[in-house]
PDB file of C-alpha atoms in Angstrom:
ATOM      1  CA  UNK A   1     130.726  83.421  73.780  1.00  0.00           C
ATOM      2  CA  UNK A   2     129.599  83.074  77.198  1.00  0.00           C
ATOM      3  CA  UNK A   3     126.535  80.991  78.285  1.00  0.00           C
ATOM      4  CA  UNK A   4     124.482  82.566  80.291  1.00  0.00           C
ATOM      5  CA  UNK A   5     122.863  79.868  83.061  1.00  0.00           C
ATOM      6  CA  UNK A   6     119.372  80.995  83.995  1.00  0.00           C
ATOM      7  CA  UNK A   7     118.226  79.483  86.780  1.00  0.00           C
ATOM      8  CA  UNK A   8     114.315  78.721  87.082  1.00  0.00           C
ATOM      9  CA  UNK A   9     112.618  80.956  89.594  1.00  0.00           C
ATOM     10  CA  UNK A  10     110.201  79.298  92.532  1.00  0.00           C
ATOM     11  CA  UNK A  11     106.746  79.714  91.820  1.00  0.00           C
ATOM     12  CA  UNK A  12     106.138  82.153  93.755  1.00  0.00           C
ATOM     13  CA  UNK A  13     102.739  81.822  96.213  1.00  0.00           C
ATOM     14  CA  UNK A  14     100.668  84.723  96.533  1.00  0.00           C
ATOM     15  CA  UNK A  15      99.888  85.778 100.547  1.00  0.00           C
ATOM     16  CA  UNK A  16      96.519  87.215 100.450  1.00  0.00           C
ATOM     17  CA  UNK A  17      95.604  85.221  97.777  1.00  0.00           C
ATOM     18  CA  UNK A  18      96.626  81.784  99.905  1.00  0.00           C
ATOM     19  CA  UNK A  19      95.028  83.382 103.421  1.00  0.00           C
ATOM     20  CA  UNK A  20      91.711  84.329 101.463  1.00  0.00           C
ATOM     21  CA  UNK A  21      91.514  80.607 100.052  1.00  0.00           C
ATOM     22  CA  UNK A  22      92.507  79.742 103.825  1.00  0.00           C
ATOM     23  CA  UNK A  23      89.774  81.928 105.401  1.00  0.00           C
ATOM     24  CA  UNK A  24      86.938  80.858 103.101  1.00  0.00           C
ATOM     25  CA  UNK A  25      88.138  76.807 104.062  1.00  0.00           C
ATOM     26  CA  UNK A  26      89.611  75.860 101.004  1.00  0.00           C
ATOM     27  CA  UNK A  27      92.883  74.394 100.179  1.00  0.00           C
ATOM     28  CA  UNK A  28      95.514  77.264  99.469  1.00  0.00           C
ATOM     29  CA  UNK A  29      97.269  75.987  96.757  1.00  0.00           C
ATOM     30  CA  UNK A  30      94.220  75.234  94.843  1.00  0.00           C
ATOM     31  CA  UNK A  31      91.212  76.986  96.134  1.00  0.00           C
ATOM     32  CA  UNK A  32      89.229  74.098  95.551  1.00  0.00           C
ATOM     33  CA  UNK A  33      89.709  71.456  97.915  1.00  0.00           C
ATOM     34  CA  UNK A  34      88.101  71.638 101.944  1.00  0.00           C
ATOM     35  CA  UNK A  35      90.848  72.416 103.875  1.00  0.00           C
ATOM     36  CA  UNK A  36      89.402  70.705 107.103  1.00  0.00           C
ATOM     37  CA  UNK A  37      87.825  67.365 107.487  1.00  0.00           C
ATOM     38  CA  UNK A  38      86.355  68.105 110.471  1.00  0.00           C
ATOM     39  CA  UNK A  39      85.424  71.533 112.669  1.00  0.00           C
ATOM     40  CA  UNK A  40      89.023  72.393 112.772  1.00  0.00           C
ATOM     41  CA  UNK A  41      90.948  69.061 111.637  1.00  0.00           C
ATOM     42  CA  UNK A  42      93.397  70.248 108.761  1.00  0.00           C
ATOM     43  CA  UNK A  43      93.026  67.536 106.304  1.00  0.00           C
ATOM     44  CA  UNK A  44      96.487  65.839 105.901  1.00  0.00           C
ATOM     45  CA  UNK A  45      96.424  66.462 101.644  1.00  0.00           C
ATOM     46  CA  UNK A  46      94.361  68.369  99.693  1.00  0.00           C
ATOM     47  CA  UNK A  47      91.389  65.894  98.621  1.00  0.00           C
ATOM     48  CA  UNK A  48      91.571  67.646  94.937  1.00  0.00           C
ATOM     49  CA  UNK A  49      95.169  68.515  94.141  1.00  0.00           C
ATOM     50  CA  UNK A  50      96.691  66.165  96.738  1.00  0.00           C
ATOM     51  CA  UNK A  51      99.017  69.252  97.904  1.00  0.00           C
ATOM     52  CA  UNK A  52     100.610  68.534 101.438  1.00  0.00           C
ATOM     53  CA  UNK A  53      98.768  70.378 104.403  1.00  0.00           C
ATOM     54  CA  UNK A  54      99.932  68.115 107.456  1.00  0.00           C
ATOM     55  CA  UNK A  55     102.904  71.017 108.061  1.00  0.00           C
ATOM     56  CA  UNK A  56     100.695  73.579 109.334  1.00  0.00           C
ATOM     57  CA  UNK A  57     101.427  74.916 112.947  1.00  0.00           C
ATOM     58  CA  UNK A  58      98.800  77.273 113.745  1.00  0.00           C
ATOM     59  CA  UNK A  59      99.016  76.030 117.521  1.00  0.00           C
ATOM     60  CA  UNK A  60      97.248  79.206 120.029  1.00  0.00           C
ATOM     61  CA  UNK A  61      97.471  81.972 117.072  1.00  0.00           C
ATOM     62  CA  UNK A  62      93.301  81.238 115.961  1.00  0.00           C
ATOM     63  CA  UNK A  63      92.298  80.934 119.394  1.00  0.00           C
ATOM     64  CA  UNK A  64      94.408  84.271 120.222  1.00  0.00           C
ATOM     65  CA  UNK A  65      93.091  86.315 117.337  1.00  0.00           C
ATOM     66  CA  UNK A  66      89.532  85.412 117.971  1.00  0.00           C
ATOM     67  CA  UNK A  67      89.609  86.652 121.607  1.00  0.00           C
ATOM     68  CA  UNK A  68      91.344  89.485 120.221  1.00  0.00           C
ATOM     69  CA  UNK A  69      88.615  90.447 117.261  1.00  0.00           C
ATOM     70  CA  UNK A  70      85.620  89.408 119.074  1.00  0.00           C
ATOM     71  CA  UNK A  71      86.384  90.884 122.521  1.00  0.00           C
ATOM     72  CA  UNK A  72      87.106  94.624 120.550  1.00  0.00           C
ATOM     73  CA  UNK A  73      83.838  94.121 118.950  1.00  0.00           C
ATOM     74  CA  UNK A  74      81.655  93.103 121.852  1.00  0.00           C
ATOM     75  CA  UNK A  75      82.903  95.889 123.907  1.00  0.00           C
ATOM     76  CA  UNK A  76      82.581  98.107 121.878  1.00  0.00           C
ATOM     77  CA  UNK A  77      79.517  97.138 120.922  1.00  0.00           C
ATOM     78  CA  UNK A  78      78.568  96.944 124.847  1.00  0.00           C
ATOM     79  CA  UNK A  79      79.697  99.897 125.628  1.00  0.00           C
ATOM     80  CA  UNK A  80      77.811 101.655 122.581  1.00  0.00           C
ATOM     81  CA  UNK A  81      74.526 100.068 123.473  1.00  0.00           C
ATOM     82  CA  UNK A  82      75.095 100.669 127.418  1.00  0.00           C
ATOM     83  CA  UNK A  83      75.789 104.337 126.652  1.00  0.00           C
ATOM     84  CA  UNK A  84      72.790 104.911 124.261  1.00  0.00           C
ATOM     85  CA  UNK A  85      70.018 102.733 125.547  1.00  0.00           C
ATOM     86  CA  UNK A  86      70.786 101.419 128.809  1.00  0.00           C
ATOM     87  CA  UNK A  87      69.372  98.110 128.700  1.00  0.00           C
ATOM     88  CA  UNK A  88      68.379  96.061 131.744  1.00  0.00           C
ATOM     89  CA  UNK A  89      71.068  93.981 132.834  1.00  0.00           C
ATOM     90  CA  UNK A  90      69.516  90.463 132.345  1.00  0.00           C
ATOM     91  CA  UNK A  91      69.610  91.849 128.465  1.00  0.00           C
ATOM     92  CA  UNK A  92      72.941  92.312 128.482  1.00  0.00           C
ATOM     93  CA  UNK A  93      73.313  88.700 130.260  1.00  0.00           C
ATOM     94  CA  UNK A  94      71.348  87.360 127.539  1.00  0.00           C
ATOM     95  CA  UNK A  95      72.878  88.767 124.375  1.00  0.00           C
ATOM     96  CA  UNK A  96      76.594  89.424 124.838  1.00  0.00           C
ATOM     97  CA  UNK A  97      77.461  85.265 125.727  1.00  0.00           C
ATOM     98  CA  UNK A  98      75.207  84.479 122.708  1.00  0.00           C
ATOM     99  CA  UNK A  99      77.242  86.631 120.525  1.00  0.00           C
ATOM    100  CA  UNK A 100      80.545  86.013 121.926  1.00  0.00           C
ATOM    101  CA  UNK A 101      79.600  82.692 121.528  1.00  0.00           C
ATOM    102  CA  UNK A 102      78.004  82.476 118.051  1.00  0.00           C
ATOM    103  CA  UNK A 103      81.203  84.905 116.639  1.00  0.00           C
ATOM    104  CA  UNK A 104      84.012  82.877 118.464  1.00  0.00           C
ATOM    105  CA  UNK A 105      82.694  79.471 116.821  1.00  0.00           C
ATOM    106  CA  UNK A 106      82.328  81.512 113.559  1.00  0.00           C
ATOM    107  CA  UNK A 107      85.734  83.032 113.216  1.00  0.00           C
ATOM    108  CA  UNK A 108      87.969  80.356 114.390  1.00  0.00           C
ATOM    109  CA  UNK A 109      87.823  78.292 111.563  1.00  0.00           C
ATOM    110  CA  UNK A 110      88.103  80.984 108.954  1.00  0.00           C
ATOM    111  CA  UNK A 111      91.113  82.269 111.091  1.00  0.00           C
ATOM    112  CA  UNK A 112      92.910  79.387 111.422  1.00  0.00           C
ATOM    113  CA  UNK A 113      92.538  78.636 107.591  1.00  0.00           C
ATOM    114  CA  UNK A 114      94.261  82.028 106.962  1.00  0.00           C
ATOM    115  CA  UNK A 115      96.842  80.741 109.124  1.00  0.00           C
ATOM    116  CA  UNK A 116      97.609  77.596 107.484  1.00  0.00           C
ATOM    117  CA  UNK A 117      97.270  80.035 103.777  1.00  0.00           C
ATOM    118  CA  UNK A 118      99.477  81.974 105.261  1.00  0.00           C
ATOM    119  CA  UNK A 119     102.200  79.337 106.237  1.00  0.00           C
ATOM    120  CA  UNK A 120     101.576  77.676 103.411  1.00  0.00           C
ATOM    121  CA  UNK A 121     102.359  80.654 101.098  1.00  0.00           C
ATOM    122  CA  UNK A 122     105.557  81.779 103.014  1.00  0.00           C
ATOM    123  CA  UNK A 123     106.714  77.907 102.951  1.00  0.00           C
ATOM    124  CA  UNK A 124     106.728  77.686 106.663  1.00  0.00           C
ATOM    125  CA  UNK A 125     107.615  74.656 108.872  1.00  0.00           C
ATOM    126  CA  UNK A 126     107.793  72.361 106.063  1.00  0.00           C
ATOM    127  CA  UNK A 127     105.699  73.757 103.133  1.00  0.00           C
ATOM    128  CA  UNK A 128     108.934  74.517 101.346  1.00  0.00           C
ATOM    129  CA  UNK A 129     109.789  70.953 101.321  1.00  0.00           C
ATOM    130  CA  UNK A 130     112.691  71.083 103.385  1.00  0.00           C
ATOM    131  CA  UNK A 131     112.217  70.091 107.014  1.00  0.00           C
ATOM    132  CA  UNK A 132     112.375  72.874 109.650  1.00  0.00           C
ATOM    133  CA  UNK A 133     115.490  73.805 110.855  1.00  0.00           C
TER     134      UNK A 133
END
């Protein structure tokens, strides 16, 4: 008789699972820990499961995909409104830097927390537990 040898698979790490834990601040592994000590300081473990988050790399990607979301929304937006209504111009000088400003300090956190959920849950740069290559 032959012996089969099974070999145990690798828990696998759901994506959009780990980038929705991410996005809402919270430790991927878990979803219960705060993933950032300060306004965008990745904490180095997870203060409830102790999980290792120091790996991350999310380097110009948040930065890049909040231009990227709230510039298509604000122009659009702008354009919409200038087309319809034709504000005054000291309007528009009042309202667009407010909300690029109040949507850029929104979204970069929750972007870079999808970021590190994502890396995190495809065992980048050092979440697998093997250093990078």
């Amino acid at each position: 008789m032959i012996e089969q040898q099974t070999t145990p698979a690798p828990d696998n790490r759901d994506v959009a699972q780990s980038m929705l834990r991410g996005a809402r601040q919270l430790c991927p592994a878990c979803g219960q820990g705060a993933l950032f000590h300060k306004y965008l300081k990745v904490n180095d473990k997870c203060p409830s499961c102790a999980e290792e988050l120091r790996h991350h790399r999310a380097d110009d990607a948040p930065p890049y995909f909040t231009m990227l979301i709230t510039g298509h929304i604000v122009v659009g937006l702008l354009l919409a409104i200038e087309t319809a209504y034709a504000p005054p111009l000291w309007l528009h000088a009042v309202v667009w830097p407010a909300m690029i400003l109040a949507m850029s300090l929104w979204l970069l956190p929750r972007i870079k927390g999808a970021l590190v959920g994502a890396q995190w849950a495809l065992r980048m740069h050092g979440f697998s537990g093997k250093p990078d290559e």
